[in-house]
Coordinates of C-alpha atoms in Angstrom, one line a residue:
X6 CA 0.0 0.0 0.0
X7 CA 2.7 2.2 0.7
X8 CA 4.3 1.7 -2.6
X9 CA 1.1 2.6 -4.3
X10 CA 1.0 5.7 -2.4
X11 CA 4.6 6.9 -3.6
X12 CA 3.5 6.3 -7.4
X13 CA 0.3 8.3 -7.0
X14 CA 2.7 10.8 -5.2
X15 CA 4.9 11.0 -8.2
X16 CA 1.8 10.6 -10.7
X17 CA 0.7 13.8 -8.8
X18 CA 3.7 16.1 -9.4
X19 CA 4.2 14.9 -12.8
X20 CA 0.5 15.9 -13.2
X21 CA 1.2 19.4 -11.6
X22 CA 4.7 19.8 -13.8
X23 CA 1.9 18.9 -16.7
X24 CA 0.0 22.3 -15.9
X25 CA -2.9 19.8 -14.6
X26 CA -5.6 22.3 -12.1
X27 CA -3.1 22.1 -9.1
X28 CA -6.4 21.9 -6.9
X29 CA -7.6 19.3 -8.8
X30 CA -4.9 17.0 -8.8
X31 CA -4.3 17.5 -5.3
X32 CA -7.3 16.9 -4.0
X33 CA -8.1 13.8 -6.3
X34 CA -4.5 12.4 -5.2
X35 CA -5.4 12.5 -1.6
X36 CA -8.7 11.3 -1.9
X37 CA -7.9 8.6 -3.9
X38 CA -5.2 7.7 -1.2
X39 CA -7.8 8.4 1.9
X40 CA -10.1 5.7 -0.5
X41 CA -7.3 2.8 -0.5
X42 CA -6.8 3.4 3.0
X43 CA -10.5 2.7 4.1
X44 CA -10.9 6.2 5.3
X45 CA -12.4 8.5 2.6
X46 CA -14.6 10.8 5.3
X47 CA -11.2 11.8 6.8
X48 CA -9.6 13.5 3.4
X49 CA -13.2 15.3 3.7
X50 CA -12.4 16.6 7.3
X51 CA -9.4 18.0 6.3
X52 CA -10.5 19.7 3.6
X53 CA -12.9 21.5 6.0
X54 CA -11.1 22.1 8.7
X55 CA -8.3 23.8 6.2
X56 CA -11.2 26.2 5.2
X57 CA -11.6 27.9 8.6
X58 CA -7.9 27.6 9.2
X59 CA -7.4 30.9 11.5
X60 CA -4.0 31.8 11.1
X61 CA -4.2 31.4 7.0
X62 CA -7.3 32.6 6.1
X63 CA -7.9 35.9 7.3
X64 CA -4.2 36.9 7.0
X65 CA -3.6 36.0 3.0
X66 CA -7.3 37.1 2.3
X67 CA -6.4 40.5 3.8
X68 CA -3.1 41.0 2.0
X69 CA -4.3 40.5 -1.2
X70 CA -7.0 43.0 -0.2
X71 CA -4.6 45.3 0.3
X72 CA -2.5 44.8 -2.5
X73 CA -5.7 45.5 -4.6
X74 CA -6.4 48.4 -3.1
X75 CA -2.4 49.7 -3.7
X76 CA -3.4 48.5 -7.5
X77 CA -6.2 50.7 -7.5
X78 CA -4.9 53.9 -6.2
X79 CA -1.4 53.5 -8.2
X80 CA 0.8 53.6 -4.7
X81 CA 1.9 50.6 -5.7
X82 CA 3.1 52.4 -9.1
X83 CA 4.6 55.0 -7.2
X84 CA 6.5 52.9 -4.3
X85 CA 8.1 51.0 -8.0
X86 CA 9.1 54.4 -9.5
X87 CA 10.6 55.4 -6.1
X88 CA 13.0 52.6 -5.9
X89 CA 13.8 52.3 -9.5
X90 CA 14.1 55.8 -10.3
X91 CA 18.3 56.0 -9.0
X92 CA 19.3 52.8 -10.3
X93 CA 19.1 54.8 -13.7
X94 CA 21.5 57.1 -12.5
X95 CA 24.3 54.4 -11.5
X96 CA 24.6 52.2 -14.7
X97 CA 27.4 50.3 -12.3
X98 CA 24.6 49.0 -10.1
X99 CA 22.2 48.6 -12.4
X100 CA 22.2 44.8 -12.8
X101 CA 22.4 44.1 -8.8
X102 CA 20.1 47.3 -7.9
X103 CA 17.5 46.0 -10.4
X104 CA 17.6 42.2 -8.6
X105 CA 17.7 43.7 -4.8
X106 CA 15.1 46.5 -5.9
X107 CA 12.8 44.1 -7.2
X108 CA 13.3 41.7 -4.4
X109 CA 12.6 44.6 -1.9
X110 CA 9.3 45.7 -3.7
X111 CA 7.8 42.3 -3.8
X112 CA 8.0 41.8 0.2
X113 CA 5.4 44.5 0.4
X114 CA 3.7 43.8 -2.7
X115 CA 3.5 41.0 -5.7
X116 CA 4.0 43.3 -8.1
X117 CA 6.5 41.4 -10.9
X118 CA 4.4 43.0 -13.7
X119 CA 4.6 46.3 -12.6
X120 CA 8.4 46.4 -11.7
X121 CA 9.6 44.7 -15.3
X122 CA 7.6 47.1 -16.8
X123 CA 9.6 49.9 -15.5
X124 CA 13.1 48.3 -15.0
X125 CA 13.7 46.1 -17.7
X126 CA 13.3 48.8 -20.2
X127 CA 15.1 51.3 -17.9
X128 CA 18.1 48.3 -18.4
X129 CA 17.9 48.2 -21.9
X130 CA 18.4 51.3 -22.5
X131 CA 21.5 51.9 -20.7
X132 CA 23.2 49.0 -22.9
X133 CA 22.2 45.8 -21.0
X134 CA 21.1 42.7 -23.1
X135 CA 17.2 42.1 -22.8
X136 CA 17.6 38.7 -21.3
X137 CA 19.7 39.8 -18.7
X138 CA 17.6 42.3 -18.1
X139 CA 14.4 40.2 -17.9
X140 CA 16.5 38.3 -15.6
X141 CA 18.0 40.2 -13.2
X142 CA 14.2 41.6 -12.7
X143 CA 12.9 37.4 -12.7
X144 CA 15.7 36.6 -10.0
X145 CA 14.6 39.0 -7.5
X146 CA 11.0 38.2 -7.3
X147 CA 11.2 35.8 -4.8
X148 CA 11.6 38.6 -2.3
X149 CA 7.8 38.0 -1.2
X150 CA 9.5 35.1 1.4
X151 CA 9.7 37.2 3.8
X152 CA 6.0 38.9 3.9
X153 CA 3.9 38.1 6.3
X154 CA 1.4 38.1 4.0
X155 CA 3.0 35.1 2.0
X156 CA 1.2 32.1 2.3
X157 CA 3.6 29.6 3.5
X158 CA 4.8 31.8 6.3
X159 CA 1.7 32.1 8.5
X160 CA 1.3 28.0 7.4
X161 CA 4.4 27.2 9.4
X162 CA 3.8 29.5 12.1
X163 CA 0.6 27.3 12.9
X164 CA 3.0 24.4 12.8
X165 CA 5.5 25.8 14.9
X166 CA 2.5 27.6 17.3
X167 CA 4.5 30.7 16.8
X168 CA 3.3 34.2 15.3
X169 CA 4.3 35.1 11.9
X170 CA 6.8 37.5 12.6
X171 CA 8.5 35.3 14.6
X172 CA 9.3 32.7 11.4
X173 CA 10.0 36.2 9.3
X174 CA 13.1 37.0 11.9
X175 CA 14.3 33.7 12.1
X176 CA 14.9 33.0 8.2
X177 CA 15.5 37.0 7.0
X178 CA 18.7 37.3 7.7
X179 CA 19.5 33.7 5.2
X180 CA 17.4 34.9 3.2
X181 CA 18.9 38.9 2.9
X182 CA 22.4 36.8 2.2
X183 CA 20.9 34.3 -0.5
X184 CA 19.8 38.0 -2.3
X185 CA 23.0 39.5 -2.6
X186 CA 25.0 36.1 -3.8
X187 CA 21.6 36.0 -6.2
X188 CA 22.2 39.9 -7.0
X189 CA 26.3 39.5 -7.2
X190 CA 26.3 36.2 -8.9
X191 CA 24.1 37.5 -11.7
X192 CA 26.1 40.8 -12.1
X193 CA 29.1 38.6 -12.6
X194 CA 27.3 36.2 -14.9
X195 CA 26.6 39.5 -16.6
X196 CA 30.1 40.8 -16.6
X197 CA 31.7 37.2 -18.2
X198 CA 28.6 37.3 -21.3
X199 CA 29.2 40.5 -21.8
X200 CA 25.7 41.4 -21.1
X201 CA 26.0 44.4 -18.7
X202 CA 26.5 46.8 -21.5
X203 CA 26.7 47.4 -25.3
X204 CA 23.3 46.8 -26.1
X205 CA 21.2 49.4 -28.6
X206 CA 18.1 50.2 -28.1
X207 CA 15.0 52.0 -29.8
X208 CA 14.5 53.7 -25.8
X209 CA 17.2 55.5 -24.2
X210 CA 17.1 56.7 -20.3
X211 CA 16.9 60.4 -21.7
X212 CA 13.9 59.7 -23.8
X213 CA 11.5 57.6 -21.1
X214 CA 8.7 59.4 -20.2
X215 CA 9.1 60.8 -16.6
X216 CA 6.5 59.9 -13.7
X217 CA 6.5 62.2 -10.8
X218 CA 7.1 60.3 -7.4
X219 CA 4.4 61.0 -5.2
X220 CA 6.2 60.4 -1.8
X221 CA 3.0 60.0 0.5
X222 CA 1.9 57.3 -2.1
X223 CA 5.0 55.5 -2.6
X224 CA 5.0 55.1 1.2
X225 CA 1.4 53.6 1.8
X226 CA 2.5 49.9 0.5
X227 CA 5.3 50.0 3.5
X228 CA 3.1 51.0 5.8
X229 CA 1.7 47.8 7.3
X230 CA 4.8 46.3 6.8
X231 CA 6.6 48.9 9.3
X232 CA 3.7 48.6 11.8
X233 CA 4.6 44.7 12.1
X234 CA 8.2 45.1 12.4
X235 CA 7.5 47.9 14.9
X236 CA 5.1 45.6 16.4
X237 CA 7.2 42.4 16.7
X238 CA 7.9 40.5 19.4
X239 CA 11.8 41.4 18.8
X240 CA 11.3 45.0 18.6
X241 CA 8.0 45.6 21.0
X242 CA 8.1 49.6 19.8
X243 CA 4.4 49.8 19.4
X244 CA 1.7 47.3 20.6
X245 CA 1.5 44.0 18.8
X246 CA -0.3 44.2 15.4
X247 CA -2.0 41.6 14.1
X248 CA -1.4 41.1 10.0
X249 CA -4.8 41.9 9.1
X250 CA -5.3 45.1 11.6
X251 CA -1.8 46.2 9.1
X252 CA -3.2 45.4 6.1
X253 CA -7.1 47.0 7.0
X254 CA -5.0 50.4 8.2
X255 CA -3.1 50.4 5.1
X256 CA -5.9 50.1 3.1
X257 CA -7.8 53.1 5.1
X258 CA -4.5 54.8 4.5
X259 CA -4.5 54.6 0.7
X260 CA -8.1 56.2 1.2
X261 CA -7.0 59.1 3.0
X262 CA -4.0 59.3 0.6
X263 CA -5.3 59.2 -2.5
X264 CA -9.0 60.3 -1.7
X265 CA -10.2 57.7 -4.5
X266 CA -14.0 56.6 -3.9
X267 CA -14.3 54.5 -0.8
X268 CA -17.0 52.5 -2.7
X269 CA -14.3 51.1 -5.2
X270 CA -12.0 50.6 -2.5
X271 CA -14.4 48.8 -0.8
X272 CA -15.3 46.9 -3.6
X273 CA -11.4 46.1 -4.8
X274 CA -10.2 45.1 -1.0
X275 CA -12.7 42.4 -0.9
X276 CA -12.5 41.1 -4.5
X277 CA -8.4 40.6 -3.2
X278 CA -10.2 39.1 -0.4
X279 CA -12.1 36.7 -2.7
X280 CA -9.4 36.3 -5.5
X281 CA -6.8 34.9 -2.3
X282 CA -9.3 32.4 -0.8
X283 CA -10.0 31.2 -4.4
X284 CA -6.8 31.2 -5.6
X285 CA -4.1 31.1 -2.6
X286 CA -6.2 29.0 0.0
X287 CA -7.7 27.2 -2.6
X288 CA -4.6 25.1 -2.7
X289 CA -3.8 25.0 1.3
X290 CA -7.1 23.6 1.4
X291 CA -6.2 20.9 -1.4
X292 CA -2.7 20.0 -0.2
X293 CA -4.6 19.3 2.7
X294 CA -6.4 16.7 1.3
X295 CA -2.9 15.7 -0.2
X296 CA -1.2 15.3 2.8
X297 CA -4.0 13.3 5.0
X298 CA -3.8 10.8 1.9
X299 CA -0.4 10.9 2.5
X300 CA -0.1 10.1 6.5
X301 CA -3.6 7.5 5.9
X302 CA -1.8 5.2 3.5
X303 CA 1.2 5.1 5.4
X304 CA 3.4 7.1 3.5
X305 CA 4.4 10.1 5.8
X306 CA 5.6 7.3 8.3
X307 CA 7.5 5.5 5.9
X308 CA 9.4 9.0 4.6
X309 CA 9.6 9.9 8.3
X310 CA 11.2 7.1 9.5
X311 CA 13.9 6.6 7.0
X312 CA 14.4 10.7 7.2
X313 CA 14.9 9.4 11.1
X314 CA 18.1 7.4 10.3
X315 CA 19.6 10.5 8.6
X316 CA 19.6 14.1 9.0
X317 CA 20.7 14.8 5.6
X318 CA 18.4 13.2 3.7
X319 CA 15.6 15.5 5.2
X320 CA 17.9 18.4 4.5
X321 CA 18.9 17.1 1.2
X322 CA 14.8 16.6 0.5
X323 CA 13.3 19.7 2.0
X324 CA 15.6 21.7 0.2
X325 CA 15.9 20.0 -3.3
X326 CA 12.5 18.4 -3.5
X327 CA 10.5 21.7 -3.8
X328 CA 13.3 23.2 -6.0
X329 CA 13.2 20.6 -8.6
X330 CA 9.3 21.0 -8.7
X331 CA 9.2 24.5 -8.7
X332 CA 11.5 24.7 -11.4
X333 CA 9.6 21.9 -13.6
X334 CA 6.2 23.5 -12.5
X335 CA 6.8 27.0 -12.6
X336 CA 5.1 27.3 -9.0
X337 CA 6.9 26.0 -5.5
X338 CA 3.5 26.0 -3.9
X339 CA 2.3 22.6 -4.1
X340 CA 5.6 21.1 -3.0
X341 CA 6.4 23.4 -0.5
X342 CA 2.9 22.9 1.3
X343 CA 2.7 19.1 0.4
X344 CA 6.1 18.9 2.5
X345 CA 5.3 21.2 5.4
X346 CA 2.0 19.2 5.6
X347 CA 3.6 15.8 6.1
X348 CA 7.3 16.1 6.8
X349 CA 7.7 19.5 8.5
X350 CA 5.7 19.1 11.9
X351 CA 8.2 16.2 12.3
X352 CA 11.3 18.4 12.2
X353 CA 12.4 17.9 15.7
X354 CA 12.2 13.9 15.2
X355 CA 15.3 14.9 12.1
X356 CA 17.7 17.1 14.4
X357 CA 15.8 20.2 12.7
X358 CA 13.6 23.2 13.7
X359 CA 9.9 23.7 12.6
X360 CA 10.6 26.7 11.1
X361 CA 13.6 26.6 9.9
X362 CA 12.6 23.2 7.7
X363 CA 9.5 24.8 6.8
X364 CA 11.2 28.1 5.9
X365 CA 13.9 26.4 3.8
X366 CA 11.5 24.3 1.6
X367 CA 9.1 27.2 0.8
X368 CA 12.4 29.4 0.4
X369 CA 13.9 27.1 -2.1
X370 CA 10.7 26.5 -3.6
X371 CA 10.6 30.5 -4.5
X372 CA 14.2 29.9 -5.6
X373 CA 13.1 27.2 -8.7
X374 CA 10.1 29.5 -9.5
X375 CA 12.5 32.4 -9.9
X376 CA 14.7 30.4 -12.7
X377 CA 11.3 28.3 -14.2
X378 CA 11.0 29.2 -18.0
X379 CA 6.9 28.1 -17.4
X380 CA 6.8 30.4 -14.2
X381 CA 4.1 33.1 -14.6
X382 CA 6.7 36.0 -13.6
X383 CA 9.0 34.7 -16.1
X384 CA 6.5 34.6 -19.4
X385 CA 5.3 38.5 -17.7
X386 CA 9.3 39.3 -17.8
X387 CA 10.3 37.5 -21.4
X388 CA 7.2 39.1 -23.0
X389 CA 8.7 43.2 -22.0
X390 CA 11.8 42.0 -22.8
X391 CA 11.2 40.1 -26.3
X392 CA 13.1 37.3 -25.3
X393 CA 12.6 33.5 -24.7
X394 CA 11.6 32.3 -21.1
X395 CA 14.5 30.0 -21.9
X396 CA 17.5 32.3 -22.5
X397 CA 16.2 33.6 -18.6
X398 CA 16.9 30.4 -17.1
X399 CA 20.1 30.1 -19.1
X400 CA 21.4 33.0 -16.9
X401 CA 19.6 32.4 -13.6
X402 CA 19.8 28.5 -13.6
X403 CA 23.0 28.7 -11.8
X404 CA 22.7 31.6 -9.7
X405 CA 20.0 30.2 -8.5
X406 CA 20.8 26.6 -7.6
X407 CA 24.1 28.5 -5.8
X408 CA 20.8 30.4 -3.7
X409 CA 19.2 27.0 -2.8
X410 CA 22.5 25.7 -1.5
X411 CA 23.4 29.1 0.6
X412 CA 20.0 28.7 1.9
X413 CA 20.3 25.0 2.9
X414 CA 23.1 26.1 4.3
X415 CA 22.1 29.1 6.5
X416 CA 18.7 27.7 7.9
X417 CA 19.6 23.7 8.3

């Protein structure tokens, strides 16, 4: 039985590398398990109790809120321009600023769209070769690890009965390091192709049309982030504040910024709220399902015991297992969450901490997304740049396998 649980396991991820509906084939794979296990009601009980999960739902469904809001009013447009506007000034940094800038942006807000628009072309026009340029902005979107508002985070602080910003401390100072080697690694990968300069193109800095900064605006998308860090446990500044009280705030703050009607605020907030469950918890609530098919056929305590015998075969798997499917899949969700469901809560039982198991294999997971030629961020970035997806993870493939290992390193 156990056997057929590891081929409908791999049957699952190949169906997911396949661009199968993730939720779909999660779901059906641990039903299908809970069914050969003589337990089907139980798959059923997980999927509901992962819908009224408290410490996932109402913190993703209020970031994305948010982040629709910032959409709406443009301060998310403005916070970009902000950040990008002096790399254009240093053509020396531009290949490591562009990575680190985008990386910064996307803690505060998933915005990969909306910074390659702006740097990629800002790039190519001071002489860097579009697929560098598409990827140094591709290698710094997996900046979002270290948002509260990302969904794996407040996931393994339920595990670890911890509060978000608690997991953020403990893996954000790896995960800072990991940026620069990305940011420097590139920038030299850029230097020995002879990509950081020498390209001609139709747009020069000179001739890009100029957006004024709005400072006020630019600020609002930081705002709930600062109140959390303020807020934290390690820092104690100002009382402790809850992810969604941040997020509501910011979004009453983009109000009183922008003064845009409070009906389509209203409106947008909640169709973030909507889009998340749909979309982000959606697929908690399937690995769910996943991972009690897992543990009812006997497959989490097979992987758990012979991860028992050695500690660096759960180091070796929580860090390359959600890499290789991230980078196949183009998303390190559904690996990430399908190991922190079944392996992760077991972490002491392997040498390891919760979170830092947890952290590393949603970390790395980000890591494969950010070098996946069928990631969503890399067809946004190829497309502004005119360039294959491919030719993107020529230049990042390495960088970013170096990241994984830094990482492995730092948190296990």
């Amino acid at each position: 039985m156990i056997w057929l649980g590891g081929l409908i396991v791999l049957l699952t991820f190949v169906a997911i590398i396949k661009k199968y509906e993730t939720r779909m084939v999660l779901f059906l794979s641990g039903l299908l398990m809970a069914i050969l296990s003589g337990k089907p009601l139980e798959a059923i009980t997980a999927f509901q109790a992962a819908m009224i999960n408290g410490g996932l739902v109402p913190v993703i469904c209020t970031v994305m809120g948010f982040a629709f809001v910032m959409r709406l009013t443009k301060c998310d447009s403005h916070l970009v321009h902000l950040l990008a506007g002096p790399l254009t000034k240093f053509r020396a940094i531009l290949i490591p600023g562009a990575v680190l800038v985008t990386w910064t942006i996307n803690i505060a807000l998933p915005s990969a769209a909306a910074v390659g628009a702006i740097l990629i072309p800002a790039l190519m026009a001071a002489g860097v070769h579009p697929a560098m340029a598409a990827s140094a902005v591709l290698a710094g979107t997996w900046g979002s690890v270290i948002s509260p508002g990302n969904s794996h985070n407040p996931f393994v602080a339920k595990l670890a009965n911890v509060d978000v910003m608690t997991v953020i401390a403990t893996l954000s100072s790896t995960a800072l390091i990991t940026a620069v080697v990305v940011a420097i690694g590139l920038t030299i990968t850029a230097f020995v192709r002879k990509e950081n300069q020498g390209y001609t193109s139709e747009v020069t800095l000179s001739d890009k049309d100029e957006f004024k900064v709005n400072i006020l605006k630019a600020v609002v998308p930081m705002v709930p982030l600062i109140l959390l860090v303020l807020g934290s446990k390690q820092l104690h500044v100002i009382p402790e504040v809850t992810v969604p009280q941040a997020m509501i705030f910011g979004a009453i703050l983009g109000f009183v910024v922008t003064w845009q009607n409070p009906q389509e605020i209203t409106k947008q907030f909640f169709n973030g709220m909507g889009d998340a469950y749909g979309n982000v918890i959606g697929i908690i609530i399937a690995a769910a399902v996943f991972t009690k098919g897992m543990e009812l056929i006997g497959l989490t305590g097979s992987l758990i015991a012979v991860m028992k015998n050695s500690q660096s075969i759960a180091k070796f798997a929580a860090t390359f297992g959600p890499f290789v499917v991230a980078i196949l899949s183009g998303s390190g969700d559904a690996a990430a969450l399908a190991f922190n469901g079944a392996i992760t809560p077991h972490a002491k039982q392997f040498g390891y901490g919760i979170i830092e198991m947890g952290s590393t294999a949603q970390m790395v997971g980000a890591l494969g997304r950010s070098m996946s030629p069928v990631a969503g961020a890399a067809i946004v970035c190829a497309q502004l740049a005119k360039v294959s997806p491919i030719e993107m993870t020529k230049r990042n493939g390495p960088i970013m396998l170096l990241g994984a290992i830094v990482m492995m390193m730092g948190m296990l």
